[in-house]
Short mmCIF file of C-alpha atoms in Angstrom, two decimals:
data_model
loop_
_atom_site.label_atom_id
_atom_site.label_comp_id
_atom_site.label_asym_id
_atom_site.label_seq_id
_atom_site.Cartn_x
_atom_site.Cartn_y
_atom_site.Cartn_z
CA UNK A 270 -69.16 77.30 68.12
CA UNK A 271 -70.58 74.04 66.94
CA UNK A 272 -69.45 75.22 62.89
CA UNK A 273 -66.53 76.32 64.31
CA UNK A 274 -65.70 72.67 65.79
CA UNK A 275 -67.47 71.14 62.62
CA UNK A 276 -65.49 72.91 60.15
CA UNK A 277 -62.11 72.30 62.49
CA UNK A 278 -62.93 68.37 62.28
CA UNK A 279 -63.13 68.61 58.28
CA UNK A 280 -60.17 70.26 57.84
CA UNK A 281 -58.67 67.55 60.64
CA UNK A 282 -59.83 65.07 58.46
CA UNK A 283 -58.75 66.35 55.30
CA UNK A 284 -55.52 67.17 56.51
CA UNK A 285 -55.42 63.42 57.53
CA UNK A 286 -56.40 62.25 54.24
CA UNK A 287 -54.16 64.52 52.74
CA UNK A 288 -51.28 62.76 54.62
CA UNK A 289 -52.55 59.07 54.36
CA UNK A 290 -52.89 59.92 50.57
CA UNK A 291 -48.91 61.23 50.57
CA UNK A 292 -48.08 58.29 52.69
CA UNK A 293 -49.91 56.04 50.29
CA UNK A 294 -48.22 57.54 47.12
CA UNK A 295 -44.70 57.40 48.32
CA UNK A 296 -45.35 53.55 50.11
CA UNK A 297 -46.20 52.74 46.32
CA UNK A 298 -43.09 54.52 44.99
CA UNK A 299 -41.08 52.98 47.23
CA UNK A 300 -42.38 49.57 47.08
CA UNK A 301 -41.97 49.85 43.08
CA UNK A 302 -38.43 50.93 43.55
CA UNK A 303 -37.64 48.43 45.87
CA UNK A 304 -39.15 45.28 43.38
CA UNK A 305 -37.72 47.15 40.43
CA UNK A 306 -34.25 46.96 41.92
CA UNK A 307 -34.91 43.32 43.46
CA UNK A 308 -35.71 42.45 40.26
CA UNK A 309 -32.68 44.24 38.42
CA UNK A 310 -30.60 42.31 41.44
CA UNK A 311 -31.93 39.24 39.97
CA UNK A 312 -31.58 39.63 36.49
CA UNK A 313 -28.15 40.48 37.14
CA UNK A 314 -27.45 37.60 39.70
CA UNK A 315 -28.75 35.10 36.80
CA UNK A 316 -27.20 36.50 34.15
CA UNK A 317 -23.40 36.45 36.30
CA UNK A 318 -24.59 33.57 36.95
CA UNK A 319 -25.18 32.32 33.37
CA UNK A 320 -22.41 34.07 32.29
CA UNK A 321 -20.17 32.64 34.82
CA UNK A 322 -20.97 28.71 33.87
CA UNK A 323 -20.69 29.65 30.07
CA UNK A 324 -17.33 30.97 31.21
CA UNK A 325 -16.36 27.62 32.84
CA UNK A 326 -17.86 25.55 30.48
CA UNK A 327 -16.01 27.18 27.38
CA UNK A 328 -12.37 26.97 29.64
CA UNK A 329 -13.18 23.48 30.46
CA UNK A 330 -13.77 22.40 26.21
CA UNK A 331 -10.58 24.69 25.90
CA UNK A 332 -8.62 22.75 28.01
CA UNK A 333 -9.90 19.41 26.78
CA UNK A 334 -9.28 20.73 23.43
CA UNK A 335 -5.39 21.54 24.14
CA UNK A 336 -4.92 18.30 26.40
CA UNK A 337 -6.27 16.66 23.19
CA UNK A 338 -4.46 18.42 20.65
CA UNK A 339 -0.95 18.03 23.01
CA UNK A 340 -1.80 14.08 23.01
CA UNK A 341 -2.28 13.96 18.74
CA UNK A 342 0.90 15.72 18.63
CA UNK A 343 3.15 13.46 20.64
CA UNK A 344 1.71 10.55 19.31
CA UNK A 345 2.14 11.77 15.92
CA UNK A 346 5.62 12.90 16.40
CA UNK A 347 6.78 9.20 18.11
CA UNK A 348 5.44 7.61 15.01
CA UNK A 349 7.17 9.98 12.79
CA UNK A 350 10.54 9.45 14.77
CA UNK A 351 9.54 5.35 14.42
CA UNK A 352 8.99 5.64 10.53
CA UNK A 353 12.35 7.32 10.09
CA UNK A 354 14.39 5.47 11.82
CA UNK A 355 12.71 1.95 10.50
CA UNK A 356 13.09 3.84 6.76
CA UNK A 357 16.74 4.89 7.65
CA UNK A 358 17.30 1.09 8.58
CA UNK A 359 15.30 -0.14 5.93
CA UNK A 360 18.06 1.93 3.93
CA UNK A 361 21.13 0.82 5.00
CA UNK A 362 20.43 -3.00 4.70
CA UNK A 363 19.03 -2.04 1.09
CA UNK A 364 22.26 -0.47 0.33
CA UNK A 365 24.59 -3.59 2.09
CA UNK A 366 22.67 -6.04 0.79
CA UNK A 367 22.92 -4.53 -2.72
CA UNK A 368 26.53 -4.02 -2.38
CA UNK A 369 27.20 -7.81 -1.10
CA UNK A 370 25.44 -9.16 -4.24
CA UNK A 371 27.07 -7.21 -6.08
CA UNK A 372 30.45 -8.45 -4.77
CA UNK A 373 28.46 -12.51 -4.96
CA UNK A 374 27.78 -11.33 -8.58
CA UNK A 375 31.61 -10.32 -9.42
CA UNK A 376 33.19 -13.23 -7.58
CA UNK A 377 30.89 -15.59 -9.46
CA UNK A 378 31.62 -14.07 -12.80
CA UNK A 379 35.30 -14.23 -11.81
CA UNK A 380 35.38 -18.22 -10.72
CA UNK A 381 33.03 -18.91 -13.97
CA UNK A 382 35.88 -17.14 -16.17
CA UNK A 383 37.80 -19.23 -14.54
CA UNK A 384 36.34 -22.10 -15.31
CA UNK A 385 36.04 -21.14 -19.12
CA UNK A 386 39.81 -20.03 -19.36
CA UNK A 387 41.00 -24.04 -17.57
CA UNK A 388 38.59 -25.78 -20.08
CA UNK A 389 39.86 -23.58 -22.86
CA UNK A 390 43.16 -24.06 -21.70
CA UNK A 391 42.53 -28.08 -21.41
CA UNK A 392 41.03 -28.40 -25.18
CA UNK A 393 43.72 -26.03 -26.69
CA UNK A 394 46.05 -28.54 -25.15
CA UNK A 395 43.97 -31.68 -26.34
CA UNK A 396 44.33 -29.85 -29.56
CA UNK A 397 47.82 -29.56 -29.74
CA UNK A 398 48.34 -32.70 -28.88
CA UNK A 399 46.25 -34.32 -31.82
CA UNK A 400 47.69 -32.09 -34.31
CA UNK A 401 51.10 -33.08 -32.75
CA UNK A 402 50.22 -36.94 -33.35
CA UNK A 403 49.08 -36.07 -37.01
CA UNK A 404 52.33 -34.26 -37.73
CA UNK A 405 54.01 -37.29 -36.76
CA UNK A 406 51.92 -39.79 -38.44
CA UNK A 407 52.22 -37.97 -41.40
CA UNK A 408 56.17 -37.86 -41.08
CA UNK A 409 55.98 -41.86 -40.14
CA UNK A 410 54.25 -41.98 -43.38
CA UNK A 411 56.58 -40.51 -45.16
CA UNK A 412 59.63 -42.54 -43.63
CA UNK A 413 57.64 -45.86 -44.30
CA UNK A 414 57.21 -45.00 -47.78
CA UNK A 415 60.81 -45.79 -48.72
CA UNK A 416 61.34 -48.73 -47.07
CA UNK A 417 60.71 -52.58 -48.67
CA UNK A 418 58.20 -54.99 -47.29
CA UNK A 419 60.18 -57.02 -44.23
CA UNK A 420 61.40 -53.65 -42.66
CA UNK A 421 58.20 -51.80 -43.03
CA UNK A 422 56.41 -54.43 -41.55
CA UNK A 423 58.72 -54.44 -38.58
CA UNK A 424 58.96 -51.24 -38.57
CA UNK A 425 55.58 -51.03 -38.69
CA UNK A 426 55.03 -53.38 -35.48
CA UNK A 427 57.40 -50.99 -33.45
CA UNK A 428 55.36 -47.79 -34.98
CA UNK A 429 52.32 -49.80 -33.70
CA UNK A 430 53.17 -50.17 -30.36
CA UNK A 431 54.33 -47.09 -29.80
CA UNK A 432 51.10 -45.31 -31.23
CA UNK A 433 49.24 -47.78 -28.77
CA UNK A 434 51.30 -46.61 -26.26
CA UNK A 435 50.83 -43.06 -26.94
CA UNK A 436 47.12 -43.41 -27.80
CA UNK A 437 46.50 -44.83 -24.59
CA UNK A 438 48.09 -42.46 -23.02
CA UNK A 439 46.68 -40.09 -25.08
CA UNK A 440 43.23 -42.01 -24.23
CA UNK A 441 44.23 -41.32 -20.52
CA UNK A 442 44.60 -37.94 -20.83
CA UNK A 443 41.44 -37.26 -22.72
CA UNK A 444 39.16 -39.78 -21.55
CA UNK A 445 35.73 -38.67 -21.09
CA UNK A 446 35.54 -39.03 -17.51
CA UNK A 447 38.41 -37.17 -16.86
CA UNK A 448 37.71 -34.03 -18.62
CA UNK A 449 33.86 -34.72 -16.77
CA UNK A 450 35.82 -35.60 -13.20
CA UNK A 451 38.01 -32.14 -14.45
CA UNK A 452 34.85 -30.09 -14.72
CA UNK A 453 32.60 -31.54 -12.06
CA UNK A 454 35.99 -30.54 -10.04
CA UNK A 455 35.61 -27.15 -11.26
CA UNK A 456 32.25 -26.67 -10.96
CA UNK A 457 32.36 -27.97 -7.23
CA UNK A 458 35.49 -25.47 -7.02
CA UNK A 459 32.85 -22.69 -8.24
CA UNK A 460 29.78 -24.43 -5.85
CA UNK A 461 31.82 -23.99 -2.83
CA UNK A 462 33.01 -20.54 -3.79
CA UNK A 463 29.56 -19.81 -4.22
CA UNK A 464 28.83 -21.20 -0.87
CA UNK A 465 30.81 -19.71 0.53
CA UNK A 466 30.13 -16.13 -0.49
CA UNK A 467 26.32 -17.35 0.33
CA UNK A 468 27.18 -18.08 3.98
CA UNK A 469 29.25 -14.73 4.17
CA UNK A 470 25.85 -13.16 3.15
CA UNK A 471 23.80 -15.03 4.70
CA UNK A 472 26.04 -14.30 8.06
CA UNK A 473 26.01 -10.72 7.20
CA UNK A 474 22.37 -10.63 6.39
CA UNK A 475 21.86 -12.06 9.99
CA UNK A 476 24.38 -10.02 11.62
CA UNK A 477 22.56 -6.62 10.57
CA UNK A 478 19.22 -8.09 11.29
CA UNK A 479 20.57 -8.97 14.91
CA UNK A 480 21.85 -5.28 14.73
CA UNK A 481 18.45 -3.18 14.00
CA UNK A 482 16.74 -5.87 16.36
CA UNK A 483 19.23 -4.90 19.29
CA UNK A 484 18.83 -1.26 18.08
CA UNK A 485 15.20 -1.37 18.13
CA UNK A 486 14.96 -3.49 21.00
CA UNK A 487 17.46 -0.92 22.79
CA UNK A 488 15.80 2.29 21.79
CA UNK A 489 13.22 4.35 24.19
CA UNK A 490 10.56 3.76 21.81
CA UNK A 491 8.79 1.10 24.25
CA UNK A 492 9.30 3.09 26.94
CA UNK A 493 8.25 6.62 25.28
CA UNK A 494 5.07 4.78 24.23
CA UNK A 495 4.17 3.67 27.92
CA UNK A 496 4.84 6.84 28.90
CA UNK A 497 2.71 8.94 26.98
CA UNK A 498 0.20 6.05 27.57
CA UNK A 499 0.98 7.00 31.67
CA UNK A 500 -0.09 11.03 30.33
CA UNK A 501 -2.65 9.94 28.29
CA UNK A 502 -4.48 8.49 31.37
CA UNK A 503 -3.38 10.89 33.69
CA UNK A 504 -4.79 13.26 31.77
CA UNK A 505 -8.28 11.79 30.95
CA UNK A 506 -8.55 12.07 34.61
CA UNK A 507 -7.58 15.30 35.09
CA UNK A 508 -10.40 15.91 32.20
CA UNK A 509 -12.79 14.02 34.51
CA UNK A 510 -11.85 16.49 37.70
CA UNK A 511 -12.43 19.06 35.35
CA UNK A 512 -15.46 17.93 33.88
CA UNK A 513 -16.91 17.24 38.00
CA UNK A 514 -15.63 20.21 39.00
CA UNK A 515 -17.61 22.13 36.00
CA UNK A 516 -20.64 19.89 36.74
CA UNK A 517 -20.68 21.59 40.41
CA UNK A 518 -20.20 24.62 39.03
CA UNK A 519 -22.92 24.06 36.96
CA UNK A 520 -25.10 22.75 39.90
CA UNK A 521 -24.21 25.67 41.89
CA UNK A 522 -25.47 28.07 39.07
CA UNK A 523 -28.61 25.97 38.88
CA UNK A 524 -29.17 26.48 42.30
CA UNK A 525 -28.04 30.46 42.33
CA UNK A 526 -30.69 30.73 39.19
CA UNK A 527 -33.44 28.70 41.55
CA UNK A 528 -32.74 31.21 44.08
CA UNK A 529 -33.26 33.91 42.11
CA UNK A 530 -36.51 32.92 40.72
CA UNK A 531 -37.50 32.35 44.54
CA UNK A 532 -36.62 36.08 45.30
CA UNK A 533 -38.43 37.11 42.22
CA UNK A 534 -41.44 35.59 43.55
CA UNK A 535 -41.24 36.57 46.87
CA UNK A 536 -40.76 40.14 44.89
CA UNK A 537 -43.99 39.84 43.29
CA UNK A 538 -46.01 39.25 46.21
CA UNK A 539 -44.14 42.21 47.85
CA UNK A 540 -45.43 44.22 44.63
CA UNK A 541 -48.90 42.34 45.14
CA UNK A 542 -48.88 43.54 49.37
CA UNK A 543 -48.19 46.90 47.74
CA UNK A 544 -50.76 46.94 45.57
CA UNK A 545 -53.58 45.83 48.72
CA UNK A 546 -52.36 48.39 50.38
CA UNK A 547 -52.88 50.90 47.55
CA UNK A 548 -56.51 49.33 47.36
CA UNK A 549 -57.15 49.48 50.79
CA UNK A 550 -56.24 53.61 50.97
CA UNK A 551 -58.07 54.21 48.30
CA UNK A 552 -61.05 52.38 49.75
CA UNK A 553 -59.88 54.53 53.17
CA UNK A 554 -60.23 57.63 51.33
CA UNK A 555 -63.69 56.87 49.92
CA UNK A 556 -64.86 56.06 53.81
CA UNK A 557 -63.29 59.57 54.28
CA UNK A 558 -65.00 61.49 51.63
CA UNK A 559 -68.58 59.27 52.65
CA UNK A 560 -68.99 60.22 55.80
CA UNK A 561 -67.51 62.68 58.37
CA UNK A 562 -68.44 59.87 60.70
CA UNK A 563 -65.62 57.32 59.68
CA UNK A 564 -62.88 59.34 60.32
CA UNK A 565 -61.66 57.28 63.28
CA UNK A 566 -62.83 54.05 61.03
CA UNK A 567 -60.35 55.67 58.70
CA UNK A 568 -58.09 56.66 61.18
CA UNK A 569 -57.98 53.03 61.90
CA UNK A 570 -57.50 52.20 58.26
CA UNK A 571 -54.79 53.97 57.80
CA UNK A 572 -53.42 52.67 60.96
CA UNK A 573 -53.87 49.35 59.56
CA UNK A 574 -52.41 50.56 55.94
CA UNK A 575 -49.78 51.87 57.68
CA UNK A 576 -49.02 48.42 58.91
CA UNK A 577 -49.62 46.72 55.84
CA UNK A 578 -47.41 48.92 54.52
CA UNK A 579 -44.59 48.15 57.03
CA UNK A 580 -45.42 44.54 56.23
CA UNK A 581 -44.82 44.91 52.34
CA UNK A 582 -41.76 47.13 53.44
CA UNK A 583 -40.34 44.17 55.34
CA UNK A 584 -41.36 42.11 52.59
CA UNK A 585 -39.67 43.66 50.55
CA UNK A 586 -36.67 44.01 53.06
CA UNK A 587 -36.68 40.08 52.82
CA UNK A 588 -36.82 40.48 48.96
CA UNK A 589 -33.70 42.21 49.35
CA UNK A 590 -31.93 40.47 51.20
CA UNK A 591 -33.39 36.97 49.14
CA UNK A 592 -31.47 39.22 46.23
CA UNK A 593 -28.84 40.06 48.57
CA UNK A 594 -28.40 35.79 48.86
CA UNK A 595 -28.82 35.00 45.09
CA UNK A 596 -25.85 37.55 44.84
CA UNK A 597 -23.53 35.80 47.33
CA UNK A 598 -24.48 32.52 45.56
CA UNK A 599 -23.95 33.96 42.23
CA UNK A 600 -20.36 35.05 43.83
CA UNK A 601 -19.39 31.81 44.75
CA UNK A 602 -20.91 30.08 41.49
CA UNK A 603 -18.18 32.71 40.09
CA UNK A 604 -15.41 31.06 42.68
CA UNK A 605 -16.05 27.43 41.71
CA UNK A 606 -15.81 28.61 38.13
CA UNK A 607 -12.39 30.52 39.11
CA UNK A 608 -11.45 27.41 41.24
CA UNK A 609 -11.95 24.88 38.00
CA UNK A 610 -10.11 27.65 36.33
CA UNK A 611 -7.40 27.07 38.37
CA UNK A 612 -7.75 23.05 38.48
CA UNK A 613 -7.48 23.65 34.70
CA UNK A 614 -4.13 25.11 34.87
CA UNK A 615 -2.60 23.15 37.12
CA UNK A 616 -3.49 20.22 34.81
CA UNK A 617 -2.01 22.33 31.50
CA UNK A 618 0.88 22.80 34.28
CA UNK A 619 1.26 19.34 35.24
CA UNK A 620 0.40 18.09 31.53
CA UNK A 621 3.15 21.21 30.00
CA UNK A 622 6.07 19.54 32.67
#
């Protein structure tokens, strides 16, 4: 009877250790599992994470990118409107104020052929004039020839007089000043021609520069300008929303990536409880296989593994729900990125309208 109850208690206590072994083994399975997958939750929380503020951060440079781009190409297309319309007017008072020197340039050649055809006019009529007066001395000549002393003399006298007459008026016609009072006449004829023609210029000249100053003074040019000024600053701060709103995104990611690292840890000390309790059934099933006298000592160290175990399986509960946390923050690191998303779009909106 007393083998009988001896060899009943080993098998008891092997039985036990059998089971404290089993429940050992899968506690260890389980607690790798569960840090394996806290771990894979983590990994995967920081790399959404990651991923998600690369995602905003590349949208944001996109949008900064077009905003810019949008900017250089209105600006570039007002100065191009600008330099053709200055190059168009440039044009047209090239082209009128070619065509009114030309016409200055023909009137002035007309009045100075004028001029030429009165004094050519005036000396072929000085000419005739003299050669008229020879003809006639030459005739009086003549005449005188046959006549005696007395009457030539008298006659003579008479002939005298009369060329003194006619010389002086002759002298009055042709007198220096008069052919320089005839020409200074003419030429102040042609001076105030050409004044004339010059004030017409001039008065066109000042009309079409009072025209393109009205035009450009009247045109939306100003007003385009302050108005793609009014964009340009509107949108440098809708690039500064975007850039704070991508900054808390950022933050948020920072913080979702500290978080993780937290559970991590807290992971690793779960795998660390683990691994004392592994140590401490192992040292439990040493006491076992000692002496037949520790059983209940063992009993109570598996009791007490048991609750280590429950420990690390809370722990690791808490790991879980840590990764559980680091998810929901990666989630709504993933909204603020969607929301500056959105905040980006409305600005290409309001920038596009």
């Amino acid at each position: 009877m007393d083998y009988t109850y001896y060899l009943y208690g080993d098998i008891i206590l092997f039985i036990l250790v059998i089971i404290l072994l089993v429940v050992c083994v899968r506690l260890s399975r389980k607690n790798k599992f569960i840090t394996k997958k806290a771990q894979n939750d983590v990994s995967a929380a920081f790399y959404a994470s990651e991923q998600a503020e690369k995602a905003a951060n590349e949208r944001c440079e996109s949008q900064i990118r077009n905003l810019n781009d949008m900017h250089a190409k209105k600006i570039e297309s007002v100065q191009q409107e600008c330099a053709r319309n200055i190059e168009s007017i440039q044009q047209d008072c090239a082209k009128n104020i070619e065509s009114i020197r030309q016409e200055c340039v023909k009137e002035k050649e007309a009045i100075q052929e004028k001029c030429d055809k009165d004094i050519e006019n005036i000396q072929n009529d000085c000419n005739q004039q003299i050669q008229h007066i020879k003809e006639d001395i030459e005739t009086r000549k003549e005449i005188l020839m046959t006549m005696d002393n007395k009457e030539l003399l008298t006659n003579v006298m008479v002939a005298l007089d009369g060329y003194a007459g006619r010389l002086e008026r002759l002298e009055n016609q042709l007198t220096h000043e008069q052919i320089t009072e005839r020409i200074s006449y003419l030429f102040e004829t042609v001076n105030n021609d050409i004044n004339k023609v010059t004030k017409s210029l001039t008065t066109r000249i000042d009309e079409m520069t009072d025209s393109i100053n009205s035009s450009l003074n009247d045109s939306d040019i100003k007003r385009r300008l302050d108005s793609i000024s009014e964009e340009i600053n509107q949108i440098d701060h809708n690039v500064l929303d975007t850039k704070q709103v991508a900054k808390e995104a950022r933050d948020e990611a920072v913080n979702a990536k500290d978080a993780a690292e937290n559970a991590e840890i807290e992971a690793e000390s779960a795998k660390e409880a683990a691994e004392s309790a592994k140590d401490e059934a192992w040292w439990a099933k040493c006491a076992a296989d000692n002496a037949k006298d520790a059983a209940e000592s063992a009993k109570d160290a598996a009791e007490s593994a048991k609750d280590a175990a429950e420990s690390a399986k809370d722990e690791a509960g808490d790991a879980r729900c840590a990764a559980e946390s680091a998810r929901d923050e990666a989630s709504s690191a993933r909204s603020a990125a969607e929301s500056a998303e959105s905040a980006a779009d409305s600005v290409r909106y309001s920038v596009g309208s």
